[in-house]
Each structure stands twice: as structure tokens, then as C-alpha cells.
Amino acid sequence: MTFSSIIRSTGSYLPQRVMKNAELEKIVETSDEWIFERTGIRERRIASEDEKTSDMAINAARAALERGGIKPQEIDGIIVATTTPDRTFPSVAVSVQKALDIPVGTAFDLQAVCSGFVYALSVADNFIKAGQLKRILVIGAEKMSAILDWTDRTTCVLFGDGAGAVVLEASLEKGRGILSTHLYADGRYKDILYTDGGPSTTGKSGHIVMLGREVFRQAVSRMAEVVEEALAENSMTAAEIDWLVPHQANIRIIEATAKKLNLPMEKVIVTVDRHGNTSAASIPLAFDEAMRTGRIKPGQTVLFEAMGGGLTWASALARL
Ligand code: ACO
């Protein structure tokens, strides 16, 4: 029996607190104009001090279960893509499992920074195609505010917090669900975007350090390459894609990718203006918003693409 993995439902969660660019002007030497012109970001959400990554993941997962009318007992796998877990171990995934009363099954976290959600979607898709799991919660959740150096204007203006989730389900339907995934990493670039700490070095999680210009250059070419590859593998043209849901790092990167594909911006989901870069949470957050508001509709074709620290980059093409 050959299974395909269909996206059964989506959910997301954003912390209450909105931090506008004007507030950052009081913390570091920056301006609303600089941030907006260079990145497209107007504001981001910031989790409260006692709000954990798992709290956001649980809220997003609960929303996805409710929207799909899925009972916790029907879930047999949980994968949480995150760079900002509550603790070094155990995983955020087991906190989700406990909070939502999901029975004993497979649960783990996956770390591929901003590409994490697309990596997790691909891992879940392969579990389903192999017949090993039937219904998997795939979550991207991040508290990026916890690993920012709030004195470094080159990074602290870029990131935000939040979580998004999808339920991926085994189906015997043909031509629907995840059509392809492509995952890449190139460790030669591991030192252009990293945290200056970790359990085996400083014993602390450290803060984000980024060579922005270099990351930008890599992002534009890698994103375009990986989406072209996804189209070629499915013998599709960009015109046949209904929606591009890119990682929300910078509007200039998103626009450059859309332009390379000849895709009008009307077919691109953009939330970076309101969410900033929420790393592994950015794609499921944007996707859920577009699903809830009815922009993306059943039957449509959606291309996800991401790039982040590692460097890692990835794409997933799905028919809903
Ligand atoms: N406010 C005002 N000025 C600033 C700020 C700020 N917040 N930050 C930097 N500047 C200054 C710089 O110091 C520099 O000044 P100088 O010319 O006097 O040296 C000037 O602005 C230009 O800086 P650049 O770094 O060249 O600006 P750039 O146009 O490249 O934009 C940015 C910077 C927004 C970071 C961009 O490079 C970018 O988006 N990079 C990619 C980020 C990304 O995609 N990350 C994805 C993965 S994230 C992850 O995986 C965790």
C-alpha cells in the first residue's frame, strides 16, 4: 500500500505582546524607516518572560486539532521544529504530548533553525509514506527573543516569537498531499549565522550572531534553486503554483525569490511585516493565517521554502 500525506488541518499561536519598531528605537540606535526599508518588518510578537516555547507549541497544536476535529488519541507522532527549546532536554515534543493527553507514540524535536519546519514536514511525510505513522503533529515553535542580544541592532530588530502547527495524515488518495520535499545543508557556512554558546561549550544557550549581508546573498540564490528544483521534479511551471509560502526573514529576499520565479507578489503569503522572523515557526504561522482567512483554498497547490542557519535550506510542494 502506498500512502500519501495530506495536510488535514492547521493552527497557530502568537504571544499577546506586540513590539513595534518604534519601541526598538528606545533600546538600540535604529529607526522604523531603516528596519522597514531593509526588512519589511513593522512589528513582531514577544513572549512574556514566563511563556515557554512549549506553551506556544501547545496552543498552536491544540488549535490545529480543534480545527481538524481530531482527537488527541488519533495522533501517533509529534515533531517539533525548534531552536529555542524550554530545556536542553527533554524535547518540547514530549511537553506537547503530555499537555494534550496524546498517547504513547513517537515524539521528538528537530533542529534545522529557520528551515526546521520544512525539514520536519519532510521527516513526517517519510514516516507516513513508509507506513510507520498515521497522523503526525508537525509544529514549528520559537522563542527567538530569548536568544537575542538586545544590544546588537544588527540582529535584535529582526526576530519574533510564535508557533504554528499542521496535522499530516496518511491517505490513499492519489495526487494530493505532500508531492515532494528537498532538504539541504552546507556546513561550510556554519559560521555566518550561529549562537555564541551552547550546552557543550559555554553551558548557556548564547545569543544570535549573523553576518547579515552574506546570509542575504546565500538566501536569494538557495531559495530560488530549491524552488526551481521542486517545480522540475513535479514537471510543473511556476504558473501552476497557486501560492508560495516562504520563510519570513526579509521582504527583499521574498521578493527576489518571487521575481526569479516570475511569480506575482499576489501569489506570495507575507507576514514578515507583522511577525518578523520567527525562525521555524514562520512558515506554519503564515500558512495557518492564509488558511484561516480563506486565501489558500482546498485543492490548491502550495510551495513552501526556507533557508536558515547551517546553512540549511529546503522546499516542500503540496496539493491541499
Ligand atoms: N538600524 C540601523 N542601522 C543598522 C541596523 C539597524 N537595526 N543594523 C545594521 N545597521 C547598519 C549597519 O551597521 C551598516 O552600517 P555601515 O554601512 O555604517 O557599516 C548599514 O546599516 C548596512 O548594514 P548591512 O548589514 O549591509 O544591511 P543590509 O542591507 O544587508 O540589511 C539585513 C541587513 C536586514 C540583516 C539583511 O542583510 C538580511 O536580511 N540578511 C538575511 C537575514 C536572513 O535571511 N536570515 C535568515 C535566516 S535567520 C536564521 O536562520 C536564524
PDB file of C-alpha atoms in Angstrom, residues 96-243:
ATOM      1  CA  VAL A  96       3.083  18.878  23.874  1.00  0.00           C
ATOM      2  CA  GLN A  97       2.279  15.174  24.231  1.00  0.00           C
ATOM      3  CA  LYS A  98       1.682  15.460  27.983  1.00  0.00           C
ATOM      4  CA  ALA A  99      -0.309  18.720  27.844  1.00  0.00           C
ATOM      5  CA  LEU A 100      -2.659  17.493  25.132  1.00  0.00           C
ATOM      6  CA  ASP A 101      -3.045  13.958  26.506  1.00  0.00           C
ATOM      7  CA  ILE A 102      -1.619  12.411  23.367  1.00  0.00           C
ATOM      8  CA  PRO A 103      -0.990   8.688  23.968  1.00  0.00           C
ATOM      9  CA  VAL A 104       2.383   6.948  23.901  1.00  0.00           C
ATOM     10  CA  GLY A 105       3.870   7.245  20.413  1.00  0.00           C
ATOM     11  CA  THR A 106       6.754   8.915  18.590  1.00  0.00           C
ATOM     12  CA  ALA A 107       7.786  12.396  19.788  1.00  0.00           C
ATOM     13  CA  PHE A 108      10.972  14.383  19.236  1.00  0.00           C
ATOM     14  CA  ASP A 109      12.383  17.808  18.371  1.00  0.00           C
ATOM     15  CA  LEU A 110      14.189  18.647  15.161  1.00  0.00           C
ATOM     16  CA  GLN A 111      16.823  21.352  14.804  1.00  0.00           C
ATOM     17  CA  ALA A 112      17.409  22.969  11.413  1.00  0.00           C
ATOM     18  CA  VAL A 113      16.925  26.596  12.513  1.00  0.00           C
ATOM     19  CA  CYS A 114      14.725  28.548  10.071  1.00  0.00           C
ATOM     20  CA  SER A 115      14.433  25.537   7.731  1.00  0.00           C
ATOM     21  CA  GLY A 116      13.213  23.410  10.646  1.00  0.00           C
ATOM     22  CA  PHE A 117       9.532  23.319   9.762  1.00  0.00           C
ATOM     23  CA  VAL A 118      10.118  22.204   6.165  1.00  0.00           C
ATOM     24  CA  TYR A 119      12.630  19.612   7.405  1.00  0.00           C
ATOM     25  CA  ALA A 120      10.039  18.379   9.942  1.00  0.00           C
ATOM     26  CA  LEU A 121       7.320  18.230   7.289  1.00  0.00           C
ATOM     27  CA  SER A 122       9.608  16.100   5.136  1.00  0.00           C
ATOM     28  CA  VAL A 123      10.505  13.742   8.017  1.00  0.00           C
ATOM     29  CA  ALA A 124       6.807  13.354   8.883  1.00  0.00           C
ATOM     30  CA  ASP A 125       5.925  12.760   5.217  1.00  0.00           C
ATOM     31  CA  ASN A 126       8.510   9.976   5.041  1.00  0.00           C
ATOM     32  CA  PHE A 127       7.217   8.320   8.234  1.00  0.00           C
ATOM     33  CA  ILE A 128       3.755   8.279   6.670  1.00  0.00           C
ATOM     34  CA  LYS A 129       4.931   7.083   3.244  1.00  0.00           C
ATOM     35  CA  ALA A 130       6.847   4.279   4.974  1.00  0.00           C
ATOM     36  CA  GLY A 131       3.629   3.214   6.723  1.00  0.00           C
ATOM     37  CA  GLN A 132       5.205   3.752  10.155  1.00  0.00           C
ATOM     38  CA  LEU A 133       2.920   6.534  11.461  1.00  0.00           C
ATOM     39  CA  LYS A 134      -0.608   7.602  10.519  1.00  0.00           C
ATOM     40  CA  ARG A 135      -1.259  11.063  11.919  1.00  0.00           C
ATOM     41  CA  ILE A 136       1.529  13.428  12.914  1.00  0.00           C
ATOM     42  CA  LEU A 137       1.503  16.845  14.558  1.00  0.00           C
ATOM     43  CA  VAL A 138       4.211  18.873  12.835  1.00  0.00           C
ATOM     44  CA  ILE A 139       4.952  22.039  14.785  1.00  0.00           C
ATOM     45  CA  GLY A 140       7.318  24.987  14.401  1.00  0.00           C
ATOM     46  CA  ALA A 141       7.705  26.920  17.679  1.00  0.00           C
ATOM     47  CA  GLU A 142      10.244  29.542  18.709  1.00  0.00           C
ATOM     48  CA  LYS A 143      11.021  31.995  21.466  1.00  0.00           C
ATOM     49  CA  MET A 144      13.692  33.827  19.495  1.00  0.00           C
ATOM     50  CA  SER A 145      13.526  36.780  21.908  1.00  0.00           C
ATOM     51  CA  ALA A 146      15.264  34.535  24.475  1.00  0.00           C
ATOM     52  CA  ILE A 147      18.426  34.135  22.371  1.00  0.00           C
ATOM     53  CA  LEU A 148      18.708  37.695  21.070  1.00  0.00           C
ATOM     54  CA  ASP A 149      21.426  40.077  22.147  1.00  0.00           C
ATOM     55  CA  TRP A 150      19.200  43.091  22.848  1.00  0.00           C
ATOM     56  CA  THR A 151      22.208  45.413  22.493  1.00  0.00           C
ATOM     57  CA  ASP A 152      23.001  44.221  18.948  1.00  0.00           C
ATOM     58  CA  ARG A 153      20.958  46.272  16.478  1.00  0.00           C
ATOM     59  CA  THR A 154      22.012  44.082  13.554  1.00  0.00           C
ATOM     60  CA  THR A 155      20.003  41.129  14.913  1.00  0.00           C
ATOM     61  CA  CYS A 156      17.559  42.182  17.666  1.00  0.00           C
ATOM     62  CA  VAL A 157      15.321  44.093  15.224  1.00  0.00           C
ATOM     63  CA  LEU A 158      14.776  41.049  13.009  1.00  0.00           C
ATOM     64  CA  PHE A 159      13.214  38.299  15.108  1.00  0.00           C
ATOM     65  CA  GLY A 160       9.935  37.471  16.861  1.00  0.00           C
ATOM     66  CA  ASP A 161       8.167  34.683  18.766  1.00  0.00           C
ATOM     67  CA  GLY A 162       5.267  32.351  17.910  1.00  0.00           C
ATOM     68  CA  ALA A 163       4.219  28.866  16.844  1.00  0.00           C
ATOM     69  CA  GLY A 164       2.396  27.158  14.006  1.00  0.00           C
ATOM     70  CA  ALA A 165       1.241  23.571  13.503  1.00  0.00           C
ATOM     71  CA  VAL A 166      -0.184  21.225  10.894  1.00  0.00           C
ATOM     72  CA  VAL A 167      -1.619  17.735  11.186  1.00  0.00           C
ATOM     73  CA  LEU A 168      -0.252  15.453   8.475  1.00  0.00           C
ATOM     74  CA  GLU A 169      -2.333  12.351   7.830  1.00  0.00           C
ATOM     75  CA  ALA A 170      -1.917   9.120   5.860  1.00  0.00           C
ATOM     76  CA  SER A 171      -4.277   8.848   2.887  1.00  0.00           C
ATOM     77  CA  LEU A 172      -4.733   6.515  -0.047  1.00  0.00           C
ATOM     78  CA  GLU A 173      -5.810   9.390  -2.313  1.00  0.00           C
ATOM     79  CA  LYS A 174      -3.504   9.941  -5.282  1.00  0.00           C
ATOM     80  CA  GLY A 175      -2.203  13.310  -6.471  1.00  0.00           C
ATOM     81  CA  ARG A 176      -2.913  15.039  -3.183  1.00  0.00           C
ATOM     82  CA  GLY A 177      -0.811  15.907  -0.132  1.00  0.00           C
ATOM     83  CA  ILE A 178       2.950  16.387   0.005  1.00  0.00           C
ATOM     84  CA  LEU A 179       4.152  15.957  -3.591  1.00  0.00           C
ATOM     85  CA  SER A 180       7.873  16.434  -2.988  1.00  0.00           C
ATOM     86  CA  THR A 181      10.412  17.635  -0.438  1.00  0.00           C
ATOM     87  CA  HIS A 182      14.055  18.617  -0.836  1.00  0.00           C
ATOM     88  CA  LEU A 183      16.363  19.206   2.117  1.00  0.00           C
ATOM     89  CA  TYR A 184      19.875  20.630   2.016  1.00  0.00           C
ATOM     90  CA  ALA A 185      22.670  21.767   4.312  1.00  0.00           C
ATOM     91  CA  ASP A 186      26.161  23.119   3.723  1.00  0.00           C
ATOM     92  CA  GLY A 187      28.226  23.154   6.912  1.00  0.00           C
ATOM     93  CA  ARG A 188      30.956  25.235   5.293  1.00  0.00           C
ATOM     94  CA  TYR A 189      28.717  28.213   6.087  1.00  0.00           C
ATOM     95  CA  LYS A 190      28.059  27.289   9.723  1.00  0.00           C
ATOM     96  CA  ASP A 191      29.896  30.372  10.981  1.00  0.00           C
ATOM     97  CA  ILE A 192      27.875  33.048   9.181  1.00  0.00           C
ATOM     98  CA  LEU A 193      24.817  32.520  11.391  1.00  0.00           C
ATOM     99  CA  TYR A 194      25.109  30.926  14.829  1.00  0.00           C
ATOM    100  CA  THR A 195      24.701  31.331  18.598  1.00  0.00           C
ATOM    101  CA  ASP A 196      27.802  32.135  20.621  1.00  0.00           C
ATOM    102  CA  GLY A 197      27.082  29.419  23.172  1.00  0.00           C
ATOM    103  CA  GLY A 198      25.592  26.001  23.818  1.00  0.00           C
ATOM    104  CA  PRO A 199      25.487  23.109  26.322  1.00  0.00           C
ATOM    105  CA  SER A 200      28.897  21.641  25.396  1.00  0.00           C
ATOM    106  CA  THR A 201      30.751  24.955  25.105  1.00  0.00           C
ATOM    107  CA  THR A 202      29.636  27.764  27.402  1.00  0.00           C
ATOM    108  CA  GLY A 203      26.885  25.863  29.204  1.00  0.00           C
ATOM    109  CA  LYS A 204      24.479  28.639  28.205  1.00  0.00           C
ATOM    110  CA  SER A 205      22.327  28.900  25.097  1.00  0.00           C
ATOM    111  CA  GLY A 206      24.158  32.006  23.810  1.00  0.00           C
ATOM    112  CA  HIS A 207      22.943  34.766  21.503  1.00  0.00           C
ATOM    113  CA  ILE A 208      22.423  35.030  17.752  1.00  0.00           C
ATOM    114  CA  VAL A 209      25.337  36.289  15.696  1.00  0.00           C
ATOM    115  CA  MET A 210      24.785  36.876  11.982  1.00  0.00           C
ATOM    116  CA  LEU A 211      26.807  38.136   9.042  1.00  0.00           C
ATOM    117  CA  GLY A 212      23.651  39.570   7.503  1.00  0.00           C
ATOM    118  CA  ARG A 213      24.955  40.533   4.086  1.00  0.00           C
ATOM    119  CA  GLU A 214      26.499  37.100   3.456  1.00  0.00           C
ATOM    120  CA  VAL A 215      23.356  35.298   4.667  1.00  0.00           C
ATOM    121  CA  PHE A 216      21.255  37.525   2.417  1.00  0.00           C
ATOM    122  CA  ARG A 217      23.357  36.656  -0.646  1.00  0.00           C
ATOM    123  CA  GLN A 218      23.148  32.937   0.061  1.00  0.00           C
ATOM    124  CA  ALA A 219      19.427  33.108   0.814  1.00  0.00           C
ATOM    125  CA  VAL A 220      18.439  34.632  -2.518  1.00  0.00           C
ATOM    126  CA  SER A 221      20.287  32.033  -4.591  1.00  0.00           C
ATOM    127  CA  ARG A 222      19.496  28.967  -2.444  1.00  0.00           C
ATOM    128  CA  MET A 223      15.774  29.776  -2.193  1.00  0.00           C
ATOM    129  CA  ALA A 224      15.465  30.195  -5.959  1.00  0.00           C
ATOM    130  CA  GLU A 225      17.453  26.974  -6.656  1.00  0.00           C
ATOM    131  CA  VAL A 226      15.376  24.844  -4.325  1.00  0.00           C
ATOM    132  CA  VAL A 227      12.011  26.025  -5.640  1.00  0.00           C
ATOM    133  CA  GLU A 228      13.111  25.532  -9.243  1.00  0.00           C
ATOM    134  CA  GLU A 229      14.144  22.003  -8.321  1.00  0.00           C
ATOM    135  CA  ALA A 230      10.727  21.329  -6.743  1.00  0.00           C
ATOM    136  CA  LEU A 231       8.970  22.524  -9.904  1.00  0.00           C
ATOM    137  CA  ALA A 232      11.221  20.455 -12.185  1.00  0.00           C
ATOM    138  CA  GLU A 233      10.697  17.280 -10.135  1.00  0.00           C
ATOM    139  CA  ASN A 234       6.910  17.666 -10.399  1.00  0.00           C
ATOM    140  CA  SER A 235       7.025  18.722 -14.091  1.00  0.00           C
ATOM    141  CA  MET A 236       5.290  21.954 -13.139  1.00  0.00           C
ATOM    142  CA  THR A 237       5.788  25.570 -14.093  1.00  0.00           C
ATOM    143  CA  ALA A 238       5.688  28.462 -11.627  1.00  0.00           C
ATOM    144  CA  ALA A 239       2.385  29.497 -13.233  1.00  0.00           C
ATOM    145  CA  GLU A 240       0.816  26.274 -11.906  1.00  0.00           C
ATOM    146  CA  ILE A 241       1.675  27.185  -8.310  1.00  0.00           C
ATOM    147  CA  ASP A 242      -1.264  28.835  -6.545  1.00  0.00           C
ATOM    148  CA  TRP A 243       0.722  30.028  -3.515  1.00  0.00           C
TER     149      TRP A 243
END
